[in-house]
PDB file of C-alpha atoms in Angstrom:
ATOM      1  CA  GLY U  97       6.591  -8.004  13.019  1.00 82.00           C
ATOM      2  CA  THR U  98       3.280  -7.884  14.776  1.00 84.00           C
ATOM      3  CA  LEU U  99       4.644  -5.375  17.220  1.00 86.00           C
ATOM      4  CA  THR U 100       5.738  -3.200  14.697  1.00 84.00           C
ATOM      5  CA  HIS U 101       2.791  -3.493  12.679  1.00 87.00           C
ATOM      6  CA  GLU U 102       0.582  -2.526  15.563  1.00 92.00           C
ATOM      7  CA  ILE U 103       2.473   0.483  16.774  1.00 92.00           C
ATOM      8  CA  VAL U 104       1.995   2.305  13.424  1.00 94.00           C
ATOM      9  CA  HIS U 105      -1.718   1.947  13.545  1.00 95.00           C
ATOM     10  CA  PRO U 106      -2.404   4.748  16.604  1.00 96.00           C
ATOM     11  CA  LEU U 107       0.164   7.430  14.642  1.00 96.00           C
ATOM     12  CA  VAL U 108      -1.780   6.767  11.442  1.00 97.00           C
ATOM     13  CA  GLU U 109      -5.081   7.237  13.108  1.00 97.00           C
ATOM     14  CA  ALA U 110      -3.939  10.013  15.014  1.00 97.00           C
ATOM     15  CA  ASP U 111      -2.800  11.913  11.952  1.00 98.00           C
ATOM     16  CA  PHE U 112      -4.973  10.681   9.457  1.00 98.00           C
ATOM     17  CA  PRO U 113      -8.177   9.733  10.954  1.00 97.00           C
ATOM     18  CA  GLU U 114      -9.942   9.378   7.737  1.00 97.00           C
ATOM     19  CA  ALA U 115      -7.572   7.219   6.209  1.00 98.00           C
ATOM     20  CA  PRO U 116      -9.281   4.221   4.492  1.00 98.00           C
ATOM     21  CA  THR U 117      -8.113   0.778   5.878  1.00 98.00           C
ATOM     22  CA  TRP U 118      -6.090  -0.331   2.924  1.00 98.00           C
ATOM     23  CA  ILE U 119      -3.569   2.560   3.312  1.00 98.00           C
ATOM     24  CA  ASN U 120      -3.535   2.113   7.164  1.00 98.00           C
ATOM     25  CA  GLU U 121      -2.930  -1.238   6.736  1.00 98.00           C
ATOM     26  CA  GLY U 122      -0.615  -0.975   3.814  1.00 98.00           C
ATOM     27  CA  ILE U 123       1.845   1.254   5.812  1.00 97.00           C
ATOM     28  CA  ALA U 124       1.486  -0.921   9.166  1.00 97.00           C
ATOM     29  CA  SER U 125       2.443  -4.291   7.338  1.00 97.00           C
ATOM     30  CA  LEU U 126       5.455  -2.196   5.539  1.00 97.00           C
ATOM     31  CA  PHE U 127       6.860  -1.956   9.050  1.00 94.00           C
ATOM     32  CA  GLU U 128       6.625  -5.684   9.835  1.00 94.00           C
ATOM     33  CA  GLN U 129      10.004  -6.004   8.435  1.00 93.00           C
ATOM     34  CA  PRO U 130      11.701  -2.905   9.514  1.00 91.00           C
ATOM     35  CA  LEU U 131      15.076  -1.934   7.930  1.00 93.00           C
ATOM     36  CA  ILE U 132      16.889   1.295   9.518  1.00 93.00           C
ATOM     37  CA  PRO U 133      19.981   2.190   7.311  1.00 95.00           C
ATOM     38  CA  ARG U 134      20.970   4.846   9.084  1.00 95.00           C
ATOM     39  CA  PRO U 135      19.714   6.871  12.017  1.00 95.00           C
ATOM     40  CA  GLY U 136      16.392   8.545  11.665  1.00 92.00           C
ATOM     41  CA  GLU U 137      15.392   6.595   8.751  1.00 92.00           C
ATOM     42  CA  ILE U 138      13.471   3.597   8.443  1.00 92.00           C
ATOM     43  CA  HIS U 139      11.799   1.155   5.570  1.00 95.00           C
ATOM     44  CA  GLY U 140      10.451  -1.944   4.999  1.00 94.00           C
ATOM     45  CA  GLY U 141      11.873  -4.894   3.484  1.00 92.00           C
ATOM     46  CA  LYS U 142      10.443  -7.814   1.734  1.00 94.00           C
ATOM     47  CA  ASN U 143       8.558 -10.149   3.930  1.00 95.00           C
ATOM     48  CA  TRP U 144       6.208 -13.071   4.175  1.00 94.00           C
ATOM     49  CA  ARG U 145       3.477 -11.386   2.381  1.00 96.00           C
ATOM     50  CA  HIS U 146       5.081 -11.476  -1.012  1.00 97.00           C
ATOM     51  CA  PRO U 147       4.530 -14.903  -2.033  1.00 97.00           C
ATOM     52  CA  ARG U 148       0.859 -14.373  -1.613  1.00 98.00           C
ATOM     53  CA  LEU U 149       0.984 -11.345  -4.027  1.00 98.00           C
ATOM     54  CA  VAL U 150       3.470 -13.066  -6.572  1.00 98.00           C
ATOM     55  CA  ARG U 151       0.988 -16.059  -7.010  1.00 97.00           C
ATOM     56  CA  ALA U 152      -1.952 -13.479  -7.568  1.00 98.00           C
ATOM     57  CA  LEU U 153      -0.106 -11.459 -10.354  1.00 98.00           C
ATOM     58  CA  SER U 154       1.175 -14.736 -11.735  1.00 96.00           C
ATOM     59  CA  SER U 155      -2.260 -16.159 -11.977  1.00 97.00           C
ATOM     60  CA  PRO U 156      -4.741 -15.556 -14.845  1.00 96.00           C
ATOM     61  CA  ARG U 157      -7.711 -16.273 -12.163  1.00 95.00           C
ATOM     62  CA  GLU U 158      -6.470 -13.844  -9.842  1.00 96.00           C
ATOM     63  CA  ARG U 159      -4.356 -11.256 -11.790  1.00 95.00           C
ATOM     64  CA  ASP U 160      -7.319  -8.552 -12.088  1.00 96.00           C
ATOM     65  CA  ARG U 161      -7.825  -8.663  -8.137  1.00 96.00           C
ATOM     66  CA  ALA U 162      -4.043  -8.133  -7.662  1.00 97.00           C
ATOM     67  CA  ARG U 163      -4.128  -4.555  -9.483  1.00 98.00           C
ATOM     68  CA  LEU U 164      -2.438  -1.486  -7.768  1.00 97.00           C
ATOM     69  CA  ASP U 165      -5.533   0.378  -8.932  1.00 98.00           C
ATOM     70  CA  ARG U 166      -8.182  -1.648  -7.165  1.00 97.00           C
ATOM     71  CA  LEU U 167      -6.939  -0.447  -3.817  1.00 97.00           C
ATOM     72  CA  PHE U 168      -8.047   3.278  -4.880  1.00 97.00           C
ATOM     73  CA  GLY U 169     -11.665   3.694  -3.706  1.00 93.00           C
ATOM     74  CA  MET U 170     -11.789   0.135  -2.028  1.00 97.00           C
ATOM     75  CA  ARG U 171     -14.288   0.040   0.691  1.00 97.00           C
ATOM     76  CA  ASP U 172     -13.048  -0.973   4.104  1.00 97.00           C
ATOM     77  CA  GLU U 173     -15.449  -3.690   4.392  1.00 98.00           C
ATOM     78  CA  THR U 174     -14.156  -5.019   0.932  1.00 98.00           C
ATOM     79  CA  PHE U 175     -10.424  -4.778   2.084  1.00 98.00           C
ATOM     80  CA  ARG U 176     -11.512  -6.974   5.293  1.00 97.00           C
ATOM     81  CA  GLY U 177     -13.644  -9.454   3.126  1.00 97.00           C
ATOM     82  CA  GLU U 178     -13.024 -12.374   0.972  1.00 95.00           C
ATOM     83  CA  GLY U 179      -9.314 -11.924  -0.295  1.00 96.00           C
ATOM     84  CA  GLU U 180      -8.381 -10.075   2.608  1.00 97.00           C
ATOM     85  CA  ASP U 181      -4.826 -11.832   2.417  1.00 97.00           C
ATOM     86  CA  LEU U 182      -4.038 -10.680  -0.747  1.00 98.00           C
ATOM     87  CA  HIS U 183      -5.793  -7.343  -0.141  1.00 98.00           C
ATOM     88  CA  TYR U 184      -2.768  -6.988   2.690  1.00 97.00           C
ATOM     89  CA  ALA U 185      -0.258  -8.053   0.228  1.00 98.00           C
ATOM     90  CA  LEU U 186      -1.280  -5.886  -2.194  1.00 98.00           C
ATOM     91  CA  ALA U 187      -1.536  -2.590   0.009  1.00 98.00           C
ATOM     92  CA  ARG U 188       1.722  -3.464   1.833  1.00 98.00           C
ATOM     93  CA  TYR U 189       3.826  -3.703  -1.482  1.00 98.00           C
ATOM     94  CA  VAL U 190       2.207  -0.541  -2.968  1.00 98.00           C
ATOM     95  CA  ALA U 191       3.300   1.182   0.484  1.00 98.00           C
ATOM     96  CA  GLN U 192       6.926  -0.411  -0.286  1.00 98.00           C
ATOM     97  CA  TRP U 193       7.050   0.761  -4.097  1.00 98.00           C
ATOM     98  CA  LEU U 194       6.146   4.212  -2.848  1.00 98.00           C
ATOM     99  CA  ASP U 195       8.771   4.074  -0.223  1.00 97.00           C
ATOM    100  CA  ALA U 196      11.346   2.878  -2.539  1.00 97.00           C
ATOM    101  CA  ARG U 197      10.746   5.713  -4.638  1.00 97.00           C
ATOM    102  CA  GLY U 198      10.443   8.519  -2.095  1.00 97.00           C
ATOM    103  CA  LYS U 199       6.859   8.961  -2.723  1.00 98.00           C
ATOM    104  CA  LEU U 200       5.226   7.223  -0.033  1.00 98.00           C
ATOM    105  CA  TRP U 201       5.058  10.056   2.494  1.00 97.00           C
ATOM    106  CA  PRO U 202       4.346  12.614   0.164  1.00 98.00           C
ATOM    107  CA  PHE U 203       1.455  10.885  -0.945  1.00 98.00           C
ATOM    108  CA  TYR U 204       0.214   9.887   2.214  1.00 98.00           C
ATOM    109  CA  GLN U 205       0.619  13.781   3.347  1.00 98.00           C
ATOM    110  CA  ARG U 206      -0.933  14.893  -0.016  1.00 98.00           C
ATOM    111  CA  TRP U 207      -4.098  12.510   0.452  1.00 98.00           C
ATOM    112  CA  ARG U 208      -4.648  13.277   4.267  1.00 98.00           C
ATOM    113  CA  ASP U 209      -4.503  16.778   3.449  1.00 98.00           C
ATOM    114  CA  THR U 210      -7.085  16.668   0.528  1.00 98.00           C
ATOM    115  CA  ILE U 211      -9.499  13.626   1.696  1.00 98.00           C
ATOM    116  CA  ALA U 212     -12.625  15.911   1.615  1.00 97.00           C
ATOM    117  CA  GLU U 213     -11.883  16.662  -2.266  1.00 98.00           C
ATOM    118  CA  ASP U 214      -9.965  13.515  -3.249  1.00 98.00           C
ATOM    119  CA  PRO U 215     -11.736  10.514  -1.021  1.00 97.00           C
ATOM    120  CA  SER U 216     -10.389   7.558  -3.294  1.00 98.00           C
ATOM    121  CA  GLY U 217      -6.563   9.077  -3.348  1.00 98.00           C
ATOM    122  CA  GLU U 218      -6.540   8.975  -6.868  1.00 98.00           C
ATOM    123  CA  LYS U 219      -5.620  12.530  -7.487  1.00 98.00           C
ATOM    124  CA  ALA U 220      -3.221  12.737  -4.722  1.00 98.00           C
ATOM    125  CA  PHE U 221      -1.352   9.666  -6.157  1.00 98.00           C
ATOM    126  CA  ARG U 222      -1.316  11.146  -9.620  1.00 98.00           C
ATOM    127  CA  GLU U 223      -0.101  14.496  -8.582  1.00 98.00           C
ATOM    128  CA  VAL U 224       2.683  12.699  -6.334  1.00 98.00           C
ATOM    129  CA  VAL U 225       3.747   9.844  -8.675  1.00 98.00           C
ATOM    130  CA  GLY U 226       3.196  11.700 -11.889  1.00 98.00           C
ATOM    131  CA  MET U 227       0.671   8.918 -13.522  1.00 98.00           C
ATOM    132  CA  THR U 228      -2.616   7.475 -12.242  1.00 98.00           C
ATOM    133  CA  PRO U 229      -2.879   4.476 -10.111  1.00 98.00           C
ATOM    134  CA  ALA U 230      -4.046   2.280 -13.550  1.00 98.00           C
ATOM    135  CA  ASP U 231      -0.960   3.647 -15.421  1.00 98.00           C
ATOM    136  CA  ALA U 232       1.684   2.908 -12.455  1.00 98.00           C
ATOM    137  CA  HIS U 233       0.304  -0.576 -12.326  1.00 98.00           C
ATOM    138  CA  ALA U 234       2.470  -1.879 -14.903  1.00 98.00           C
ATOM    139  CA  ALA U 235       5.720  -0.620 -13.324  1.00 98.00           C
ATOM    140  CA  TRP U 236       4.682  -1.705  -9.808  1.00 98.00           C
ATOM    141  CA  SER U 237       3.985  -5.043 -11.009  1.00 98.00           C
ATOM    142  CA  ARG U 238       7.549  -5.517 -12.709  1.00 97.00           C
ATOM    143  CA  TRP U 239       8.896  -4.128  -9.593  1.00 98.00           C
ATOM    144  CA  THR U 240       6.863  -6.586  -7.286  1.00 98.00           C
ATOM    145  CA  LEU U 241       7.735  -9.683  -9.363  1.00 97.00           C
ATOM    146  CA  ALA U 242      11.584  -9.056  -9.344  1.00 97.00           C
ATOM    147  CA  LEU U 243      11.757  -8.406  -5.698  1.00 96.00           C
TER     148      LEU U 243
END
């Protein structure tokens, strides 16, 4: 898992150098548990980060820190600061949720192509997913808890 995680970083950094840490780490950690269902296709499966996220989503004390919309506009220093383990799990399972819906790469590409006008990625998310990150939180959290 560590090797596949680290292989993703230079790819994202070459393609989307302005990518915030959360999306770079979310995509990289998605492939810690790679699934290759057919030639030319790769997805991420449930991995060791899931229990940390479930614990946060189930805890009244942490629930607000485990919101999908918290990632949008999150500073890199915040991602790497207090709660980094939760931030990784959050970013990873947002990436997996988007991937499961065929939306990860369209979102990534839209955000990459419009980062100057949309530094937080919220507009790209809304355009691709059809709802705001805040509106998507309920569906995402139900999906995450059901894994």
